Structures are given as C-alpha cells and as structure tokens.
Short mmCIF file of C-alpha atoms and ligand atoms in Angstrom, two decimals:
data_model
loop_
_atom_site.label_atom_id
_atom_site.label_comp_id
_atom_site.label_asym_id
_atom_site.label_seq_id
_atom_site.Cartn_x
_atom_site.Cartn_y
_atom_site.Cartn_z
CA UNK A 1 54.41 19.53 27.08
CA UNK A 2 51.64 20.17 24.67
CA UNK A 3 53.29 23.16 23.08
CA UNK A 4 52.32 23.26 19.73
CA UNK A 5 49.14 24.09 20.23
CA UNK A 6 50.26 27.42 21.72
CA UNK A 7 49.58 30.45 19.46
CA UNK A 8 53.19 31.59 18.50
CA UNK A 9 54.83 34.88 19.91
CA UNK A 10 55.92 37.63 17.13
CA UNK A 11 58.17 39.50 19.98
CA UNK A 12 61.37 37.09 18.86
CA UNK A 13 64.71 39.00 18.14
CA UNK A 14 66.77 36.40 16.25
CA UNK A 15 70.49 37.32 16.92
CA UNK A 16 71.97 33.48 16.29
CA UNK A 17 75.02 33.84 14.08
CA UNK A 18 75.51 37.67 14.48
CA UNK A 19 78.61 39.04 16.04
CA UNK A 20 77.82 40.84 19.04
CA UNK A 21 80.23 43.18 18.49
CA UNK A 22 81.86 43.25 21.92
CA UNK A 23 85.20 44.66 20.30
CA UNK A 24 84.58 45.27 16.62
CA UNK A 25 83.47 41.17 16.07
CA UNK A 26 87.16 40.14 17.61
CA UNK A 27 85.43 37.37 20.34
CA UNK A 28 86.53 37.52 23.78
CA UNK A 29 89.81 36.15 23.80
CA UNK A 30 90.85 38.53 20.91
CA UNK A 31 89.42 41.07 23.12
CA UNK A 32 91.47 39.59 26.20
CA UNK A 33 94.35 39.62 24.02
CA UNK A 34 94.06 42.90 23.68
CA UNK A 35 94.09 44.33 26.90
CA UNK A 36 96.76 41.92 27.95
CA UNK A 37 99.43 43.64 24.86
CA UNK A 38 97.59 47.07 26.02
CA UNK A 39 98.96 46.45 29.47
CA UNK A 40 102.31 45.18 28.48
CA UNK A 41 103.34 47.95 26.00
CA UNK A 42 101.62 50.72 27.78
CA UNK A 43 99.31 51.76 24.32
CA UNK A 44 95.48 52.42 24.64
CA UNK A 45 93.43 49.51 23.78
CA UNK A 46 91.19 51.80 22.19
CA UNK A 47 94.09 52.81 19.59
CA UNK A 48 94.79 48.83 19.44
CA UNK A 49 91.40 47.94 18.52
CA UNK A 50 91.34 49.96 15.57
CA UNK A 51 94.79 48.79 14.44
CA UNK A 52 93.34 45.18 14.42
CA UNK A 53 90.00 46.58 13.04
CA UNK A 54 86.94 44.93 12.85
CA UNK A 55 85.64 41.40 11.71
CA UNK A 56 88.31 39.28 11.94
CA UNK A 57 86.99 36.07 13.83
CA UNK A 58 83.02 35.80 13.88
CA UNK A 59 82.05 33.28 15.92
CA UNK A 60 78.63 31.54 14.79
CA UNK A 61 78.62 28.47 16.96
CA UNK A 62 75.16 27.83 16.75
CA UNK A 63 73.98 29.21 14.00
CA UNK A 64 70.53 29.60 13.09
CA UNK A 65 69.11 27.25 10.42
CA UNK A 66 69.03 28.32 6.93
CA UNK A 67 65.96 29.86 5.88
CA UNK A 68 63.42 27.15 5.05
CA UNK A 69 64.49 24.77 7.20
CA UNK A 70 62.10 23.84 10.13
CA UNK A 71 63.35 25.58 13.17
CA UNK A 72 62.05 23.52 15.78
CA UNK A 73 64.26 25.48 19.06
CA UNK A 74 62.51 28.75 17.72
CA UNK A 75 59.44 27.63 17.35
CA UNK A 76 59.24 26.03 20.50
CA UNK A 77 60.68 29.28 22.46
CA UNK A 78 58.58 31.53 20.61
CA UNK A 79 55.52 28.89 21.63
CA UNK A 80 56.36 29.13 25.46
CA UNK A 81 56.89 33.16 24.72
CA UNK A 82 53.24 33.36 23.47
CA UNK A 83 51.52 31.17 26.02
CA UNK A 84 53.58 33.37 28.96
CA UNK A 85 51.96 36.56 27.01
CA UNK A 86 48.53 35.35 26.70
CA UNK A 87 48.66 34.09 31.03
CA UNK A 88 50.91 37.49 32.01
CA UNK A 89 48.05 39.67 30.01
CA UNK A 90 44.67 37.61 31.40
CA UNK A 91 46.54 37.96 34.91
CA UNK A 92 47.11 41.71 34.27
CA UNK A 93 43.91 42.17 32.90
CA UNK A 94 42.35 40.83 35.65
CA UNK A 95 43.77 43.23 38.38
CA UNK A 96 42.73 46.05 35.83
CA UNK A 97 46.00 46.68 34.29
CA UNK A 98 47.77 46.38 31.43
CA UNK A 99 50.79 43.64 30.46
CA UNK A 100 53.42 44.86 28.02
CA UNK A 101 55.02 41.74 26.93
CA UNK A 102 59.38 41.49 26.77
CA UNK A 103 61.12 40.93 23.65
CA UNK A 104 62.95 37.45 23.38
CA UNK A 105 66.57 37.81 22.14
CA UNK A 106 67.92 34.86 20.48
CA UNK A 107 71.27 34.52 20.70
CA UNK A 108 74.82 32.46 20.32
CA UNK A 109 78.34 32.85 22.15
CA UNK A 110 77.93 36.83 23.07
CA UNK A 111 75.30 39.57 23.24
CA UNK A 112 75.45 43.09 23.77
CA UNK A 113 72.12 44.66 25.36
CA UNK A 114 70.67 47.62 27.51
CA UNK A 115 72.83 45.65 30.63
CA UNK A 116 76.25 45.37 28.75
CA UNK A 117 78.05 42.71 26.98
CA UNK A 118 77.46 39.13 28.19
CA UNK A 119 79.18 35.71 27.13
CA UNK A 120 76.33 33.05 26.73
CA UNK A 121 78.35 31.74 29.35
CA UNK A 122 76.08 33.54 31.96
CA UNK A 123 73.24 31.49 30.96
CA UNK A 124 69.09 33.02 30.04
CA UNK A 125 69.11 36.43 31.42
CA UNK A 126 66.62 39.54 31.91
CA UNK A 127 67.72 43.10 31.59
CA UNK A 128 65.45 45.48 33.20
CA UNK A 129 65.95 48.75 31.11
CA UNK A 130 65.38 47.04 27.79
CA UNK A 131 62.96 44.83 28.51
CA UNK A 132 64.22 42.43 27.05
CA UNK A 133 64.70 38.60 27.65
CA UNK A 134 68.08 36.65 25.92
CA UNK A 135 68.57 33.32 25.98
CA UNK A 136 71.32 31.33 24.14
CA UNK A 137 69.96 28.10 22.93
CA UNK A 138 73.05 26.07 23.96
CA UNK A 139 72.22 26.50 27.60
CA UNK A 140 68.88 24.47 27.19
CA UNK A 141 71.22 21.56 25.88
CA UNK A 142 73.46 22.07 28.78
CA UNK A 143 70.58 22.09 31.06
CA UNK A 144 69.96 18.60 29.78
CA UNK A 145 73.51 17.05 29.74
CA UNK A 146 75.46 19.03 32.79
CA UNK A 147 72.40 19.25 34.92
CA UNK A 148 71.04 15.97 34.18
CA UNK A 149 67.52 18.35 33.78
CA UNK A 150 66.16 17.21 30.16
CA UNK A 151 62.63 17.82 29.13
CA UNK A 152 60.78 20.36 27.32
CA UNK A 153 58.72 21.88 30.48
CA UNK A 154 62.08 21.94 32.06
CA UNK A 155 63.14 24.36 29.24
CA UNK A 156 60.02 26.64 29.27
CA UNK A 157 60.10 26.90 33.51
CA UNK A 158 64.07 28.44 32.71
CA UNK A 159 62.02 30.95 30.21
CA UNK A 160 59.21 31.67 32.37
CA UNK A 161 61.64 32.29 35.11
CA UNK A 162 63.18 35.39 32.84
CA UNK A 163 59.44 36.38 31.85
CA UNK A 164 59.03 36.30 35.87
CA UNK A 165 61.77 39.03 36.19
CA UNK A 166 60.11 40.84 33.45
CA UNK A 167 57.02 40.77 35.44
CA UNK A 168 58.91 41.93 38.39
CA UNK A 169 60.05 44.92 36.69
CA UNK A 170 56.65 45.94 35.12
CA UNK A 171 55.15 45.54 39.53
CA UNK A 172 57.75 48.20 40.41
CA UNK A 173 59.01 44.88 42.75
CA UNK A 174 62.42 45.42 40.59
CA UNK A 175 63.18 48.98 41.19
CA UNK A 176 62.15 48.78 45.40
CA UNK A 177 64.83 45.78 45.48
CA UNK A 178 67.25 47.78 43.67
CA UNK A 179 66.99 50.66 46.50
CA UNK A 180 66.78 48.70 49.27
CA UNK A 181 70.17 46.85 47.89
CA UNK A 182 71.92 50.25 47.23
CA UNK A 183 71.49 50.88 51.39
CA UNK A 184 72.36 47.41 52.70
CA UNK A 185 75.40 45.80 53.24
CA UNK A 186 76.89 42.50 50.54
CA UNK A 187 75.27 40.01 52.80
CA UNK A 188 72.47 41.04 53.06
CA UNK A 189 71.86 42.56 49.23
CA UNK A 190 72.51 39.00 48.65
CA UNK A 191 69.84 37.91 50.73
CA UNK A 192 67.32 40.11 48.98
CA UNK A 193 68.57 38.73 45.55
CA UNK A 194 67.95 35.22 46.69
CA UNK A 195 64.01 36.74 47.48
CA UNK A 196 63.82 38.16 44.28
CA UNK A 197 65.15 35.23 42.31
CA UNK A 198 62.89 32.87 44.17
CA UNK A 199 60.02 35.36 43.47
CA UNK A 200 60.97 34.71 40.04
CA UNK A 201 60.62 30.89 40.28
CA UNK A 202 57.30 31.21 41.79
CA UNK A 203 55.68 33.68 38.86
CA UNK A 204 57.19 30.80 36.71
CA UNK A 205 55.07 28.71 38.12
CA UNK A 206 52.13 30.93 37.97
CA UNK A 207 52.28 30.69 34.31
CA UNK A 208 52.64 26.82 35.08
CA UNK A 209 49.32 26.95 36.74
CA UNK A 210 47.70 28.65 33.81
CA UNK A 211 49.23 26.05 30.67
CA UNK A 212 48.18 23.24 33.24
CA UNK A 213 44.34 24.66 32.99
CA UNK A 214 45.19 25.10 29.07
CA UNK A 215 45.78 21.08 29.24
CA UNK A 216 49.42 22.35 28.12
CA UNK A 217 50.96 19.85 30.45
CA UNK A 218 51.50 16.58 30.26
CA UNK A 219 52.48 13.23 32.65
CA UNK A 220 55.82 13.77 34.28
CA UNK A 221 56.11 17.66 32.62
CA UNK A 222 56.12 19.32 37.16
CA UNK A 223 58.77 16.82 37.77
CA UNK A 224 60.89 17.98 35.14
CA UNK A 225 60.66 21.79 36.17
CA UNK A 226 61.08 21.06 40.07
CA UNK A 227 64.04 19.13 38.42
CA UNK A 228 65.31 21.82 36.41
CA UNK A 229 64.73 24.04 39.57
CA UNK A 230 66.64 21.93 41.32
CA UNK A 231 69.44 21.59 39.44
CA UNK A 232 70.29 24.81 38.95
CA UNK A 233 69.84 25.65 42.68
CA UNK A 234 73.34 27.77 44.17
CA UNK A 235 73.88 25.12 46.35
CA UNK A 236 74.38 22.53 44.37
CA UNK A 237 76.07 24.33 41.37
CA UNK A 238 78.46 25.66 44.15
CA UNK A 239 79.18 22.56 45.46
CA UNK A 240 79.93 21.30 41.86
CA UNK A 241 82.07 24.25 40.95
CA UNK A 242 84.07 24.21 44.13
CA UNK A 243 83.12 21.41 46.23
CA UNK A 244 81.47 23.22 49.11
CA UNK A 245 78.35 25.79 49.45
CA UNK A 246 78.61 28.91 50.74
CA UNK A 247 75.28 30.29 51.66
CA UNK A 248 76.30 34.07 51.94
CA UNK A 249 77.07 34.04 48.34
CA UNK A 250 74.14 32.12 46.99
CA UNK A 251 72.14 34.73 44.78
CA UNK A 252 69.07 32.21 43.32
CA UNK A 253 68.39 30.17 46.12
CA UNK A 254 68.70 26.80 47.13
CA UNK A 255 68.00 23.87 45.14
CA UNK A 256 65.11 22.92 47.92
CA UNK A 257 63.74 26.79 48.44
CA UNK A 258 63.56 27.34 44.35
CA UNK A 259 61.50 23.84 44.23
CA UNK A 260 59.33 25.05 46.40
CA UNK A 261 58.27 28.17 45.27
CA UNK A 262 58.11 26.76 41.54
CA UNK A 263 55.50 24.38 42.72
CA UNK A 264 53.68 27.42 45.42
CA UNK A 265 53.37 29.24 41.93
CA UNK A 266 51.77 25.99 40.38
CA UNK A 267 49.57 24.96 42.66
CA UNK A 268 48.31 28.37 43.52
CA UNK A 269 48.40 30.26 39.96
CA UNK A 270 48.50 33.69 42.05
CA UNK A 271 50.77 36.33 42.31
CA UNK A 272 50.02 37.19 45.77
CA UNK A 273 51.12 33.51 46.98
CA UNK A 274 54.77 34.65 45.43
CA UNK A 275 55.27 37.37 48.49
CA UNK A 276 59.06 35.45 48.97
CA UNK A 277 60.06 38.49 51.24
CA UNK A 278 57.62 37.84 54.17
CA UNK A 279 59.65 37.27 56.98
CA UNK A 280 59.61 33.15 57.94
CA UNK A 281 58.88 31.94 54.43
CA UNK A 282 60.87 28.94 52.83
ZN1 LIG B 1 66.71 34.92 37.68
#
C-alpha cells in the first residue's frame, strides 16, 4: 500500500505506555487478586483497593518510542486514519451531509473508554458513545503471526472496519440495531450482530474503493484484506479456539460472508451496496 502519500490524521490519542487505570494502575491480575482475597475474607474490594493503593505494577508492554525516534506504526495508522477521513467526508459530502471524523486511541495491554475497561486482549474496537476508535498495536503483529494475515492493507482493512462502525453510528444504522436487539431473543440478536459486523466489512471496503482510485493500492494489497477478512472470520477462529464452529454464536460472520462483503464494498465504493440486512443476501 502506497500510504505515505496519504495526508496524516491529527485525531490520534496516543495512550501507549499509560496505565489505564482499571484499579488504581494494579493490571488485571492484581485486580483479579483482589476480588479473589475480597471473596475469601468477606472485606469490600473497594476498602482493599485503597489498602494496596495505586501504582504499583504499570504495565508498558509496548511502549511508545521515545520522542524523536521515527514512529513508523503511528505514522502509518494515523496515514490510513486520514485517508478514511478524507473518503468518509467526500462520501458524506456527497449525499449533502456532514462527516465528523472518530478519534483513534492508541493503546497497550488495557484501556478504559466511554464502553468500560477492555484488555487489548479483545482486539481493535469501536465504542459508540465516545466516538472513539482504539486499537492496540500488538494485535496488527498478531494478525500477521497467529492469523497467518501479514501485509500493510491487511492492517488498514482491520482499521477501516472500526471507522465502518463509526460510520454506522453517525447513519443512525447503530442505534436501530441496538433496539431491534433489546426486543429479540440471543439467537437472533446474534444474527443481527453478524449483519452489522458484515456491514462493517463492506464500508471497509468502500474506503478500499476510494484509496484504489487514489492509486493507494498496490499488486497483491485485495488479497491481503480478503485474507485478513478471512482469517479473522468466527468460524474459523472458533474452530481454532475449540475445535468446532458454532454458528448461533458467531457475532462477525463467517470467514466466506466477511470476504465477500469486503470485496462488494471494493468493487462497488457505495454505501447503498452494504444493505447486509436484506433478506437472502450472503
Ligand atoms: Zn466490528
């Protein structure tokens, strides 16, 4: 991918190295810990949290570099961010409306946002009432090495995915999901996840359309996002976690279904060819 000529995107939180304060900067298992002695002796965690106070094991796993130092991840994200901004407003812009880009949260090990406190473990993730888009760099090396899904376009199609659930959000689509969910029984809430998250793959490839007529993309730079897409389809990351695949459960999608609304988004560069809740669609 031809990224560095994209202009660069200013709406970059850098949160790499800072405690997310889940528990006063104790981590996880400190926190874990805690609620485990909590339970045992019968005394508020609240009370034990204080007696162990704050700052005792900050975890900085990744770091960001030290000031000075080319930052070549950050650049790159904030690269992708921009050229997602300049599509999402044109395509906004177009339909007479105005796009209000996310903020991109940089972060390592844990984050806490509008949506809670998350381990990076939960991989890139959008939260709706912040607007605001986190991604923990780590995952785009495990996206390489677990999912055998290397490959800078593969990275950007994961980012564009979140920027496609910020998109979501700003069409209202977000908020009628969320209803309809709140009425309908697990299996079917599920179901409409699956739509949504698909819907989310295709708008990813609607900014795919638009860095392909930028000349953004280069030989081989599709195959590595339907890759990517594919990888990190429920089916397959079910059958890897527990051997088997349980549809009723699956909340992205398919390996095959998100592979083929990535590419629907790319070939067609519309939002209207991303209607993944039209009854008989992939
Ligand atoms: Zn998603």
């Amino acid at each position: 991918m031809r990224w560095q000529m994209s202009r660069r995107s200013s709406n970059i939180e850098d949160r790499r190295g800072i405690s997310a304060g889940g528990a006063g900067g104790i981590g996880c298992v400190g926190l874990i810990i805690i609620l485990v002695i909590s339970y045992l002796t019968g005394t508020n965690p609240l009370e034990l949290l204080q007696q162990v106070g704050t700052d005792t094991s900050v975890s900085t796993r990744a770091p960001a570099p030290a000031s000075g130092e080319y930052d070549r991840e950050k650049d790159f994200v904030s690269a992708v961010l921009g050229d997602t901004e300049d599509a999402w407003t044109r395509i906004f812009a177009a339909d007479g409306q105005r796009y209000q880009p996310p903020t991109l949260v940089l972060f390592s090990d844990a984050v806490r946002s509008a949506c809670g406190f998350s381990s990076a473990a939960v991989g890139p993730f959008y939260c709706p009432p912040d607007h605001k888009v986190y991604v923990d760099l780590s995952f785009f090396r495990e996206l390489d090495r677990r999912f055998g899904a290397p490959g800078d376009f593969a990275q950007a199609y994961v980012i564009a995915h979140e920027v496609g659930h910020h998109v979501q959000t700003l069409l209202g689509i977000s908020d009628q999901i969320e209803q309809l969910r709140r009425r309908m029984g697990e299996r079917e809430a599920n179901a409409l996840s699956v739509r949504q998250e698909l819907q989310a793959d295709c708008l990813a490839g609607v900014w795919g359309y638009h860095a392909q007529q930028k000349n953004l993309l280069e030989q081989g730079d599709v195959e590595e996002g339907l890759r990517a897409a594919q990888a990190i389809g429920d089916d397959l990351l079910q059958k890897r976690s527990q051997g088997y695949a349980n549809p009723e459960s699956f909340t992205h999608g398919t390996s095959a279904q998100r592979a083929y609304w990535l590419r629907r988004g790319l070939q067609t560069g519309r939002v209207d060819a991303c209607n993944t809740m039209r009854e008989g669609e992939n």
